[in-house]
């Protein structure tokens, strides 16, 4: 609908485009800053988002952020560094820190704060100022395909206290934390990268189950909240949360009293892009109350130029008010200034990666029908059940027991089943033959969500009840053999901790 004379913008087109530069956060491809990003930063682009594909090591990342900052000294540089299964800084090796479920299992908020503080030190050392963490979702649906071990747990009180601890630890490192995914992605069975999930709970249940961690994050000083691409009929039957004024303005701003930065999850995700298109999702998110729109790293200069023009044109057409766009731009700039000031008030921490391994060891839980099965008395046959990749866990980040167990027990033989491999009796017979005369270790990840993996486990354990199962995802109630080890995450240090137990090299006191 055309803008009426009363709502027609008073700013020139160039001024509207300048405001758009403050509310859009693109990613980019490559380990050096492309020319288009440099040019946009020099022209006023206010923030960028780094992904694993932008990061090789600390030295390269520091050089990259320095180059970005040389074009705009006020730039806000963000990253998704949750630790655990979701790492960008350690994409090539796997994280040196366990993720949220492991920390929630230990249930020591001071440990959670210390881990966040150490991760914050890693971010600060390479020039990153905003971390899209912690994940404040309550994983109330065990079949959740996208949250799982990224959540501190299924109890809202536990998740709330650890969310608050993470925020404090990150801020004490001089890095801005961002609680996500508001108002809660835990009670879903669909990955919003691929489709639009629906949350069927009523408003009272959401307030009881999903909102406490976000309230705790705000009480702990969080100045940024990331929205979720979820349809929540209890609030808005037609618009996903990211583009819903009822969720962003009424619930988050007015009911929870949040006056900080509202960030969208990436609008490249199909949950909103398939419904509205990239430009449509961007404009609707801003109109609903989002201040900073994440674009992912699939966009280049042409698409970015189209989006900033779409934002300006939406103001001209009256779909987005000039006041709302100016408010979003001002809030984003204020947040960036606040983060810079925060970093100036606290010393840069020295990261302590030994803390991560210690935390992973504390998170291990062992259920033994035959305690004599541990430690292994000879090199094992390790069967690792592949898992399908997800967009949030992209970049080929390694996981599992293999590297650590073969290092601790030379002679261990590894075999990997393809992701979602259907049960094959002949293949099972070959595995059993190869395992004859040696221990058998079965490494799985979220076996409770994978019927084919459960079938493999039942068949192999029927012939080898002395086998050991290691679950590197959300613990399951299925068969575990003589011993089952739950790591509560698949980070490198979680695999290391489990390998130490298998090899009889676990350290006491951890």
Short mmCIF file of C-alpha atoms in Angstrom, two decimals:
data_model
loop_
_atom_site.label_atom_id
_atom_site.label_comp_id
_atom_site.label_asym_id
_atom_site.label_seq_id
_atom_site.Cartn_x
_atom_site.Cartn_y
_atom_site.Cartn_z
CA UNK A 1 0.00 0.00 0.00
CA UNK A 2 1.47 3.43 -0.91
CA UNK A 3 2.56 5.66 1.92
CA UNK A 4 0.17 8.47 2.81
CA UNK A 5 1.54 12.01 2.83
CA UNK A 6 1.56 11.89 6.65
CA UNK A 7 3.85 8.83 6.73
CA UNK A 8 6.01 9.56 3.69
CA UNK A 9 9.69 9.62 4.68
CA UNK A 10 11.43 12.94 5.12
CA UNK A 11 14.97 11.58 4.72
CA UNK A 12 16.66 11.42 1.35
CA UNK A 13 17.12 8.02 -0.23
CA UNK A 14 20.83 8.06 0.66
CA UNK A 15 19.99 8.56 4.32
CA UNK A 16 17.59 5.62 4.27
CA UNK A 17 20.27 3.44 2.68
CA UNK A 18 22.70 4.54 5.39
CA UNK A 19 20.21 3.43 8.03
CA UNK A 20 19.83 0.11 6.24
CA UNK A 21 23.60 -0.37 6.49
CA UNK A 22 23.25 -0.29 10.27
CA UNK A 23 20.51 -2.92 10.52
CA UNK A 24 21.83 -5.59 8.13
CA UNK A 25 24.54 -8.05 9.19
CA UNK A 26 25.97 -10.01 6.27
CA UNK A 27 28.42 -12.84 6.28
CA UNK A 28 30.81 -13.55 3.44
CA UNK A 29 32.87 -16.29 1.88
CA UNK A 30 36.61 -16.77 2.36
CA UNK A 31 39.30 -16.26 4.98
CA UNK A 32 40.12 -12.73 3.86
CA UNK A 33 37.75 -9.80 3.57
CA UNK A 34 36.37 -9.57 0.03
CA UNK A 35 36.45 -6.23 -1.74
CA UNK A 36 32.70 -5.77 -1.50
CA UNK A 37 32.71 -6.14 2.29
CA UNK A 38 35.62 -3.70 2.60
CA UNK A 39 33.83 -1.20 0.39
CA UNK A 40 30.58 -1.54 2.32
CA UNK A 41 32.34 -1.11 5.66
CA UNK A 42 34.11 1.99 4.45
CA UNK A 43 30.72 3.29 3.31
CA UNK A 44 29.01 2.71 6.66
CA UNK A 45 28.12 -0.98 7.05
CA UNK A 46 28.02 -1.50 10.80
CA UNK A 47 28.48 -5.21 11.42
CA UNK A 48 29.44 -8.58 9.95
CA UNK A 49 28.98 -12.19 11.02
CA UNK A 50 31.81 -14.71 10.79
CA UNK A 51 31.31 -18.40 10.06
CA UNK A 52 33.56 -21.43 10.27
CA UNK A 53 34.48 -21.06 6.62
CA UNK A 54 36.02 -17.68 7.44
CA UNK A 55 38.27 -19.10 10.16
CA UNK A 56 41.43 -21.16 9.88
CA UNK A 57 43.30 -20.39 13.09
CA UNK A 58 43.74 -17.63 15.64
CA UNK A 59 46.44 -15.75 13.74
CA UNK A 60 44.44 -15.66 10.51
CA UNK A 61 41.22 -14.70 12.32
CA UNK A 62 42.92 -11.84 14.15
CA UNK A 63 44.33 -10.59 10.84
CA UNK A 64 40.87 -10.81 9.27
CA UNK A 65 39.12 -8.85 12.02
CA UNK A 66 41.93 -6.28 11.98
CA UNK A 67 41.41 -5.80 8.26
CA UNK A 68 37.67 -5.40 8.77
CA UNK A 69 38.16 -2.91 11.57
CA UNK A 70 40.60 -0.92 9.46
CA UNK A 71 37.68 -0.07 7.17
CA UNK A 72 35.31 0.84 10.02
CA UNK A 73 36.72 1.17 13.52
CA UNK A 74 33.23 0.97 15.03
CA UNK A 75 32.32 -2.34 13.40
CA UNK A 76 30.52 -5.00 15.43
CA UNK A 77 31.95 -8.44 14.60
CA UNK A 78 29.83 -11.41 15.65
CA UNK A 79 30.14 -15.19 15.61
CA UNK A 80 28.23 -18.30 16.76
CA UNK A 81 30.65 -19.79 19.28
CA UNK A 82 28.58 -21.92 21.63
CA UNK A 83 31.35 -24.36 22.45
CA UNK A 84 30.63 -28.05 22.25
CA UNK A 85 29.08 -29.23 19.00
CA UNK A 86 28.73 -25.68 17.63
CA UNK A 87 32.11 -24.08 17.18
CA UNK A 88 33.45 -21.65 14.62
CA UNK A 89 36.86 -20.93 16.13
CA UNK A 90 37.77 -24.63 16.17
CA UNK A 91 35.92 -25.88 13.12
CA UNK A 92 38.93 -27.85 11.91
CA UNK A 93 39.60 -29.73 15.15
CA UNK A 94 36.43 -29.72 17.23
CA UNK A 95 35.92 -27.61 20.33
CA UNK A 96 38.22 -27.53 23.33
CA UNK A 97 35.14 -26.91 25.50
CA UNK A 98 32.09 -29.09 26.12
CA UNK A 99 28.71 -27.70 25.16
CA UNK A 100 25.68 -26.75 27.16
CA UNK A 101 24.24 -30.19 27.90
CA UNK A 102 27.53 -31.32 29.42
CA UNK A 103 27.68 -28.17 31.56
CA UNK A 104 24.06 -28.58 32.60
CA UNK A 105 24.76 -32.19 33.57
CA UNK A 106 27.58 -31.11 35.86
CA UNK A 107 25.25 -28.37 37.15
CA UNK A 108 27.95 -26.12 38.53
CA UNK A 109 27.07 -22.55 37.44
CA UNK A 110 30.51 -21.32 38.40
CA UNK A 111 32.02 -23.85 35.99
CA UNK A 112 29.65 -22.66 33.27
CA UNK A 113 30.67 -19.06 33.92
CA UNK A 114 34.35 -20.03 33.83
CA UNK A 115 33.94 -21.85 30.51
CA UNK A 116 32.12 -18.85 29.02
CA UNK A 117 34.85 -16.56 30.37
CA UNK A 118 37.55 -18.67 28.74
CA UNK A 119 35.68 -18.81 25.42
CA UNK A 120 35.24 -15.05 25.71
CA UNK A 121 39.00 -14.77 26.06
CA UNK A 122 39.44 -16.73 22.84
CA UNK A 123 37.02 -14.42 21.03
CA UNK A 124 38.58 -11.27 22.36
CA UNK A 125 42.06 -12.40 21.36
CA UNK A 126 40.97 -12.60 17.71
CA UNK A 127 38.96 -9.37 17.64
CA UNK A 128 35.38 -10.61 17.91
CA UNK A 129 32.98 -8.63 20.11
CA UNK A 130 29.58 -10.38 20.01
CA UNK A 131 28.93 -14.06 20.64
CA UNK A 132 25.58 -15.50 19.61
CA UNK A 133 25.44 -17.59 22.75
CA UNK A 134 24.22 -18.88 25.13
CA UNK A 135 21.54 -21.13 23.74
CA UNK A 136 18.78 -20.50 26.27
CA UNK A 137 16.35 -23.06 24.83
CA UNK A 138 14.83 -25.63 27.17
CA UNK A 139 15.11 -28.94 25.29
CA UNK A 140 11.72 -30.19 26.41
CA UNK A 141 11.26 -32.31 23.27
CA UNK A 142 13.93 -35.03 23.26
CA UNK A 143 13.38 -35.54 19.52
CA UNK A 144 14.38 -31.95 18.77
CA UNK A 145 16.58 -32.16 15.65
CA UNK A 146 18.36 -28.81 15.95
CA UNK A 147 18.78 -28.03 19.68
CA UNK A 148 19.56 -31.24 21.60
CA UNK A 149 22.96 -30.99 23.28
CA UNK A 150 23.03 -27.25 22.56
CA UNK A 151 20.60 -26.84 25.46
CA UNK A 152 21.64 -26.97 29.11
CA UNK A 153 18.80 -29.43 29.67
CA UNK A 154 15.06 -30.03 29.91
CA UNK A 155 14.45 -28.29 33.25
CA UNK A 156 13.70 -24.57 32.97
CA UNK A 157 15.21 -23.75 36.35
CA UNK A 158 18.49 -25.47 35.49
CA UNK A 159 18.62 -23.85 32.05
CA UNK A 160 17.89 -20.45 33.60
CA UNK A 161 20.73 -20.54 36.12
CA UNK A 162 23.27 -21.72 33.55
CA UNK A 163 22.08 -19.20 30.97
CA UNK A 164 22.66 -16.45 33.52
CA UNK A 165 26.08 -17.87 34.43
CA UNK A 166 27.14 -17.96 30.77
CA UNK A 167 26.09 -14.33 30.28
CA UNK A 168 28.07 -13.24 33.34
CA UNK A 169 31.16 -15.17 32.28
CA UNK A 170 31.07 -13.78 28.75
CA UNK A 171 30.55 -10.20 29.90
CA UNK A 172 33.37 -10.55 32.42
CA UNK A 173 35.60 -11.29 29.41
CA UNK A 174 34.51 -8.08 27.70
CA UNK A 175 32.43 -9.89 25.08
CA UNK A 176 28.72 -9.31 24.53
CA UNK A 177 26.50 -12.37 25.00
CA UNK A 178 23.26 -12.95 23.12
CA UNK A 179 20.54 -15.25 24.48
CA UNK A 180 18.77 -17.30 21.80
CA UNK A 181 16.35 -18.44 20.31
CA UNK A 182 13.49 -16.34 21.68
CA UNK A 183 10.88 -17.28 22.80
CA UNK A 184 12.23 -20.86 22.86
CA UNK A 185 13.17 -23.45 20.22
CA UNK A 186 13.23 -26.41 22.63
CA UNK A 187 9.75 -27.83 22.10
CA UNK A 188 10.09 -28.41 18.36
CA UNK A 189 10.54 -31.39 16.07
CA UNK A 190 11.51 -29.46 12.91
CA UNK A 191 14.78 -27.78 11.99
CA UNK A 192 14.00 -24.13 11.17
CA UNK A 193 16.90 -24.09 8.72
CA UNK A 194 14.75 -26.34 6.55
CA UNK A 195 11.11 -25.62 7.39
CA UNK A 196 8.89 -23.67 9.79
CA UNK A 197 8.42 -25.39 13.18
CA UNK A 198 5.21 -24.92 15.14
CA UNK A 199 5.13 -24.66 18.93
CA UNK A 200 1.78 -26.01 20.12
CA UNK A 201 2.02 -25.00 23.79
CA UNK A 202 -0.38 -22.44 25.21
CA UNK A 203 0.87 -19.12 26.53
CA UNK A 204 0.83 -20.21 30.18
CA UNK A 205 2.94 -23.28 29.41
CA UNK A 206 5.39 -21.21 27.38
CA UNK A 207 5.72 -18.77 30.26
CA UNK A 208 6.38 -21.65 32.63
CA UNK A 209 8.72 -23.71 30.47
CA UNK A 210 10.41 -21.59 27.81
CA UNK A 211 10.66 -18.03 29.13
CA UNK A 212 12.51 -18.44 32.48
CA UNK A 213 15.97 -18.72 30.86
CA UNK A 214 15.39 -15.53 28.89
CA UNK A 215 14.22 -13.72 32.00
CA UNK A 216 17.36 -14.96 33.75
CA UNK A 217 19.55 -13.78 30.88
CA UNK A 218 18.07 -10.29 31.05
CA UNK A 219 18.46 -10.20 34.83
CA UNK A 220 22.12 -11.16 34.39
CA UNK A 221 22.67 -8.20 32.09
CA UNK A 222 22.19 -9.60 28.59
CA UNK A 223 21.85 -6.74 26.12
CA UNK A 224 21.09 -8.86 23.06
CA UNK A 225 18.43 -11.47 22.29
CA UNK A 226 18.13 -13.51 19.08
CA UNK A 227 14.70 -14.44 17.77
CA UNK A 228 13.59 -17.86 16.55
CA UNK A 229 11.86 -18.69 13.28
CA UNK A 230 8.92 -20.44 14.93
CA UNK A 231 5.16 -20.31 14.47
CA UNK A 232 3.59 -20.00 17.91
CA UNK A 233 -0.20 -19.90 17.58
CA UNK A 234 -0.58 -19.01 21.26
CA UNK A 235 0.93 -15.63 20.35
CA UNK A 236 0.45 -15.27 16.61
CA UNK A 237 -1.29 -17.84 14.44
CA UNK A 238 -0.03 -16.45 11.15
CA UNK A 239 3.45 -14.93 11.53
CA UNK A 240 6.67 -16.61 12.71
CA UNK A 241 8.18 -15.10 15.84
CA UNK A 242 10.91 -13.21 13.99
CA UNK A 243 8.32 -11.23 12.00
CA UNK A 244 5.63 -11.02 14.69
CA UNK A 245 5.03 -7.71 16.51
CA UNK A 246 3.13 -9.70 19.13
CA UNK A 247 6.27 -11.71 19.98
CA UNK A 248 8.96 -9.06 19.51
CA UNK A 249 7.30 -5.84 20.58
CA UNK A 250 4.57 -6.95 22.96
CA UNK A 251 6.13 -10.03 24.60
CA UNK A 252 9.86 -9.29 24.59
CA UNK A 253 9.81 -5.50 24.80
CA UNK A 254 6.71 -4.77 26.84
CA UNK A 255 6.05 -7.88 28.95
CA UNK A 256 9.67 -8.84 29.63
CA UNK A 257 10.85 -5.23 29.66
CA UNK A 258 13.79 -5.74 27.29
CA UNK A 259 15.23 -2.54 25.83
CA UNK A 260 18.41 -3.98 24.29
CA UNK A 261 19.29 -5.27 20.83
CA UNK A 262 16.93 -7.71 19.14
CA UNK A 263 18.73 -9.80 16.50
CA UNK A 264 17.07 -12.10 14.01
CA UNK A 265 18.23 -15.61 13.34
CA UNK A 266 19.54 -15.77 9.77
CA UNK A 267 16.79 -14.81 7.34
CA UNK A 268 18.39 -17.12 4.77
CA UNK A 269 16.81 -19.98 6.73
CA UNK A 270 13.92 -21.61 4.94
CA UNK A 271 11.48 -21.16 7.82
CA UNK A 272 11.09 -17.51 6.79
CA UNK A 273 12.78 -17.25 3.39
CA UNK A 274 10.49 -19.81 1.77
CA UNK A 275 7.46 -17.91 3.02
CA UNK A 276 8.46 -14.29 2.44
CA UNK A 277 11.62 -14.22 0.36
CA UNK A 278 14.84 -12.70 1.64
CA UNK A 279 13.73 -9.09 1.24
CA UNK A 280 10.24 -9.76 2.55
CA UNK A 281 11.54 -11.50 5.67
CA UNK A 282 14.03 -8.70 6.28
CA UNK A 283 11.48 -5.91 6.03
CA UNK A 284 8.89 -7.77 8.10
CA UNK A 285 11.43 -8.52 10.84
CA UNK A 286 12.42 -4.86 11.11
CA UNK A 287 8.79 -3.76 11.15
CA UNK A 288 8.03 -6.27 13.92
CA UNK A 289 10.75 -4.84 16.17
CA UNK A 290 13.98 -6.60 15.19
CA UNK A 291 16.97 -4.23 15.21
CA UNK A 292 19.67 -6.25 13.45
CA UNK A 293 18.91 -8.74 10.68
CA UNK A 294 21.39 -11.60 10.18
CA UNK A 295 21.80 -12.58 6.55
CA UNK A 296 24.03 -15.66 6.71
CA UNK A 297 27.04 -16.07 4.45
CA UNK A 298 25.31 -17.02 1.22
CA UNK A 299 24.75 -13.42 0.11
CA UNK A 300 27.20 -11.45 -1.98
CA UNK A 301 27.38 -7.81 -2.93
CA UNK A 302 24.53 -7.92 -5.45
CA UNK A 303 22.10 -9.51 -3.01
CA UNK A 304 23.20 -7.20 -0.20
CA UNK A 305 22.67 -4.16 -2.41
CA UNK A 306 19.20 -5.45 -3.24
CA UNK A 307 18.34 -5.91 0.42
CA UNK A 308 19.44 -2.44 1.52
CA UNK A 309 17.43 -1.00 -1.36
CA UNK A 310 14.44 -3.12 -0.35
CA UNK A 311 14.61 -1.72 3.18
CA UNK A 312 14.72 1.86 1.92
CA UNK A 313 11.92 1.20 -0.57
CA UNK A 314 9.79 -0.35 2.18
CA UNK A 315 9.98 2.96 4.03
CA UNK A 316 8.99 4.84 0.89
CA UNK A 317 6.02 2.51 0.39
CA UNK A 318 4.95 2.75 4.00
CA UNK A 319 5.58 -0.92 4.83
CA UNK A 320 8.26 0.07 7.35
CA UNK A 321 8.16 3.36 9.17
CA UNK A 322 11.10 5.69 9.04
CA UNK A 323 10.97 5.96 12.83
CA UNK A 324 11.24 2.19 13.28
CA UNK A 325 14.22 1.96 10.92
CA UNK A 326 15.96 4.86 12.64
CA UNK A 327 15.27 3.31 16.05
CA UNK A 328 16.76 -0.02 14.94
CA UNK A 329 19.85 1.66 13.51
CA UNK A 330 20.37 3.72 16.65
CA UNK A 331 19.95 0.73 18.94
CA UNK A 332 22.47 -1.30 16.91
CA UNK A 333 25.02 1.52 17.03
CA UNK A 334 24.44 1.98 20.76
CA UNK A 335 24.94 -1.72 21.36
CA UNK A 336 28.21 -1.73 19.44
CA UNK A 337 29.40 1.26 21.48
CA UNK A 338 28.36 -0.49 24.69
CA UNK A 339 30.35 -3.59 23.76
CA UNK A 340 33.46 -1.54 23.02
CA UNK A 341 33.10 0.23 26.35
CA UNK A 342 32.60 -3.11 28.12
CA UNK A 343 35.86 -4.43 26.70
CA UNK A 344 37.66 -1.32 27.93
CA UNK A 345 36.51 -1.90 31.50
CA UNK A 346 37.76 -5.47 32.01
CA UNK A 347 41.17 -7.02 31.34
CA UNK A 348 41.44 -9.51 28.51
CA UNK A 349 41.28 -13.00 30.05
CA UNK A 350 43.80 -15.70 29.26
CA UNK A 351 41.88 -18.67 27.82
CA UNK A 352 42.25 -21.94 29.73
CA UNK A 353 41.54 -24.88 27.47
CA UNK A 354 42.45 -27.33 30.23
CA UNK A 355 39.26 -26.13 31.91
CA UNK A 356 37.30 -27.49 28.95
CA UNK A 357 38.72 -30.99 29.26
CA UNK A 358 38.19 -30.95 33.00
CA UNK A 359 34.54 -29.97 32.46
CA UNK A 360 34.09 -32.73 29.87
CA UNK A 361 35.46 -35.29 32.31
CA UNK A 362 33.06 -34.10 35.00
CA UNK A 363 30.14 -34.46 32.60
CA UNK A 364 30.74 -38.14 31.84
CA UNK A 365 28.20 -40.59 33.20
CA UNK A 366 28.89 -44.34 33.13
CA UNK A 367 26.27 -47.08 33.51
CA UNK A 368 27.92 -50.47 33.96
CA UNK A 369 26.15 -53.82 33.97
CA UNK A 370 29.64 -55.33 34.01
CA UNK A 371 32.10 -53.02 35.78
CA UNK A 372 34.93 -55.38 34.86
CA UNK A 373 34.48 -54.40 31.20
CA UNK A 374 36.43 -51.20 31.90
CA UNK A 375 39.10 -50.38 31.15
CA UNK A 376 39.64 -52.13 27.85
CA UNK A 377 42.30 -54.81 28.10
CA UNK A 378 43.35 -54.69 24.48
CA UNK A 379 42.81 -52.52 21.38
CA UNK A 380 39.18 -52.49 20.31
CA UNK A 381 37.11 -52.48 17.18
CA UNK A 382 35.42 -49.07 17.24
CA UNK A 383 32.23 -48.75 15.20
CA UNK A 384 31.21 -45.12 14.71
CA UNK A 385 27.67 -44.57 13.50
CA UNK A 386 27.69 -41.65 11.10
CA UNK A 387 25.13 -38.90 11.53
CA UNK A 388 23.60 -36.74 8.82
CA UNK A 389 25.08 -33.27 8.70
CA UNK A 390 22.98 -30.28 9.72
CA UNK A 391 23.28 -26.72 8.52
CA UNK A 392 24.03 -25.43 11.99
CA UNK A 393 26.81 -28.00 12.38
CA UNK A 394 28.25 -27.49 8.92
CA UNK A 395 31.87 -27.09 7.84
CA UNK A 396 32.75 -30.72 8.55
CA UNK A 397 33.64 -30.23 12.20
CA UNK A 398 35.02 -33.58 13.38
CA UNK A 399 33.37 -35.48 16.20
CA UNK A 400 33.65 -38.82 17.86
CA UNK A 401 35.99 -41.13 19.70
CA UNK A 402 38.27 -42.21 16.90
CA UNK A 403 41.26 -39.86 17.09
CA UNK A 404 41.47 -39.90 20.89
CA UNK A 405 40.96 -43.65 21.34
CA UNK A 406 43.45 -44.64 18.64
CA UNK A 407 46.00 -42.28 20.19
CA UNK A 408 45.53 -43.77 23.66
CA UNK A 409 45.21 -47.36 22.47
CA UNK A 410 47.31 -47.94 19.33
CA UNK A 411 45.99 -50.86 17.34
CA UNK A 412 42.37 -49.84 17.73
CA UNK A 413 40.56 -50.37 14.44
CA UNK A 414 37.91 -47.88 13.32
CA UNK A 415 34.98 -48.50 11.03
CA UNK A 416 32.26 -46.01 10.20
CA UNK A 417 28.73 -46.70 9.04
CA UNK A 418 27.30 -44.11 6.63
CA UNK A 419 24.78 -41.61 7.92
CA UNK A 420 21.34 -43.21 8.26
CA UNK A 421 22.61 -46.54 6.97
CA UNK A 422 19.74 -49.06 7.13
CA UNK A 423 20.39 -52.20 9.08
CA UNK A 424 22.23 -54.78 6.96
CA UNK A 425 22.53 -58.30 8.48
CA UNK A 426 25.44 -59.24 6.22
CA UNK A 427 27.34 -56.08 7.17
CA UNK A 428 26.59 -56.76 10.83
CA UNK A 429 28.07 -60.23 10.45
CA UNK A 430 31.22 -58.74 8.97
CA UNK A 431 31.54 -56.35 11.90
CA UNK A 432 31.08 -59.16 14.39
CA UNK A 433 33.68 -61.28 12.61
CA UNK A 434 36.15 -58.38 12.62
CA UNK A 435 35.49 -57.84 16.33
CA UNK A 436 36.15 -61.48 17.26
CA UNK A 437 38.73 -61.70 20.00
CA UNK A 438 38.79 -57.99 20.72
CA UNK A 439 36.60 -55.48 22.62
CA UNK A 440 33.75 -53.93 20.66
CA UNK A 441 32.92 -50.23 21.16
CA UNK A 442 29.84 -48.70 19.52
CA UNK A 443 29.86 -44.89 19.27
CA UNK A 444 26.50 -43.27 18.53
CA UNK A 445 25.04 -39.78 18.50
CA UNK A 446 21.38 -39.21 19.39
CA UNK A 447 20.55 -42.87 18.92
CA UNK A 448 17.07 -42.31 20.36
CA UNK A 449 16.16 -40.27 17.25
CA UNK A 450 17.52 -42.76 14.73
CA UNK A 451 15.53 -46.03 14.35
CA UNK A 452 18.15 -47.54 12.05
CA UNK A 453 20.88 -46.98 14.66
CA UNK A 454 18.71 -48.57 17.32
CA UNK A 455 18.26 -51.61 15.10
CA UNK A 456 22.02 -51.87 14.58
CA UNK A 457 22.58 -51.65 18.34
CA UNK A 458 20.02 -54.35 19.14
CA UNK A 459 21.50 -56.71 16.56
CA UNK A 460 25.14 -56.21 17.50
CA UNK A 461 24.50 -56.32 21.24
CA UNK A 462 22.46 -59.50 20.89
CA UNK A 463 25.67 -61.22 19.74
CA UNK A 464 28.07 -59.14 21.80
CA UNK A 465 26.42 -58.23 25.12
CA UNK A 466 29.92 -57.42 26.38
CA UNK A 467 30.16 -54.48 23.97
CA UNK A 468 30.43 -50.91 25.22
CA UNK A 469 28.19 -48.14 23.89
CA UNK A 470 29.28 -44.50 23.94
CA UNK A 471 26.50 -41.97 23.39
CA UNK A 472 27.88 -38.60 22.26
CA UNK A 473 24.51 -36.90 21.97
CA UNK A 474 21.41 -36.73 24.13
CA UNK A 475 21.36 -39.86 26.33
CA UNK A 476 18.90 -42.54 25.33
CA UNK A 477 17.10 -45.29 27.19
CA UNK A 478 17.94 -48.01 24.72
CA UNK A 479 20.45 -50.85 24.92
CA UNK A 480 23.91 -50.07 26.17
CA UNK A 481 25.74 -53.36 26.41
CA UNK A 482 28.03 -54.20 29.32
CA UNK A 483 28.77 -50.49 29.80
CA UNK A 484 27.26 -47.32 28.46
CA UNK A 485 29.13 -44.02 28.61
CA UNK A 486 27.19 -40.79 28.13
CA UNK A 487 29.36 -37.80 27.20
CA UNK A 488 26.49 -35.28 26.73
CA UNK A 489 28.12 -33.87 23.63
CA UNK A 490 30.34 -34.66 20.68
CA UNK A 491 32.99 -31.97 21.10
CA UNK A 492 36.60 -33.07 20.79
CA UNK A 493 37.10 -32.90 24.55
CA UNK A 494 34.00 -35.05 25.14
CA UNK A 495 35.49 -37.75 22.93
CA UNK A 496 38.80 -37.35 24.71
CA UNK A 497 37.20 -37.79 28.13
CA UNK A 498 35.38 -40.95 27.02
CA UNK A 499 38.55 -42.36 25.44
CA UNK A 500 40.42 -41.86 28.71
CA UNK A 501 37.82 -43.95 30.55
CA UNK A 502 37.94 -46.68 27.94
CA UNK A 503 41.73 -46.77 28.01
CA UNK A 504 41.94 -46.65 31.80
CA UNK A 505 43.65 -43.27 31.80
CA UNK A 506 40.88 -41.23 33.44
CA UNK A 507 42.25 -38.79 35.95
CA UNK A 508 40.90 -38.79 39.49
CA UNK A 509 39.43 -35.62 40.86
CA UNK A 510 37.85 -34.46 37.59
#
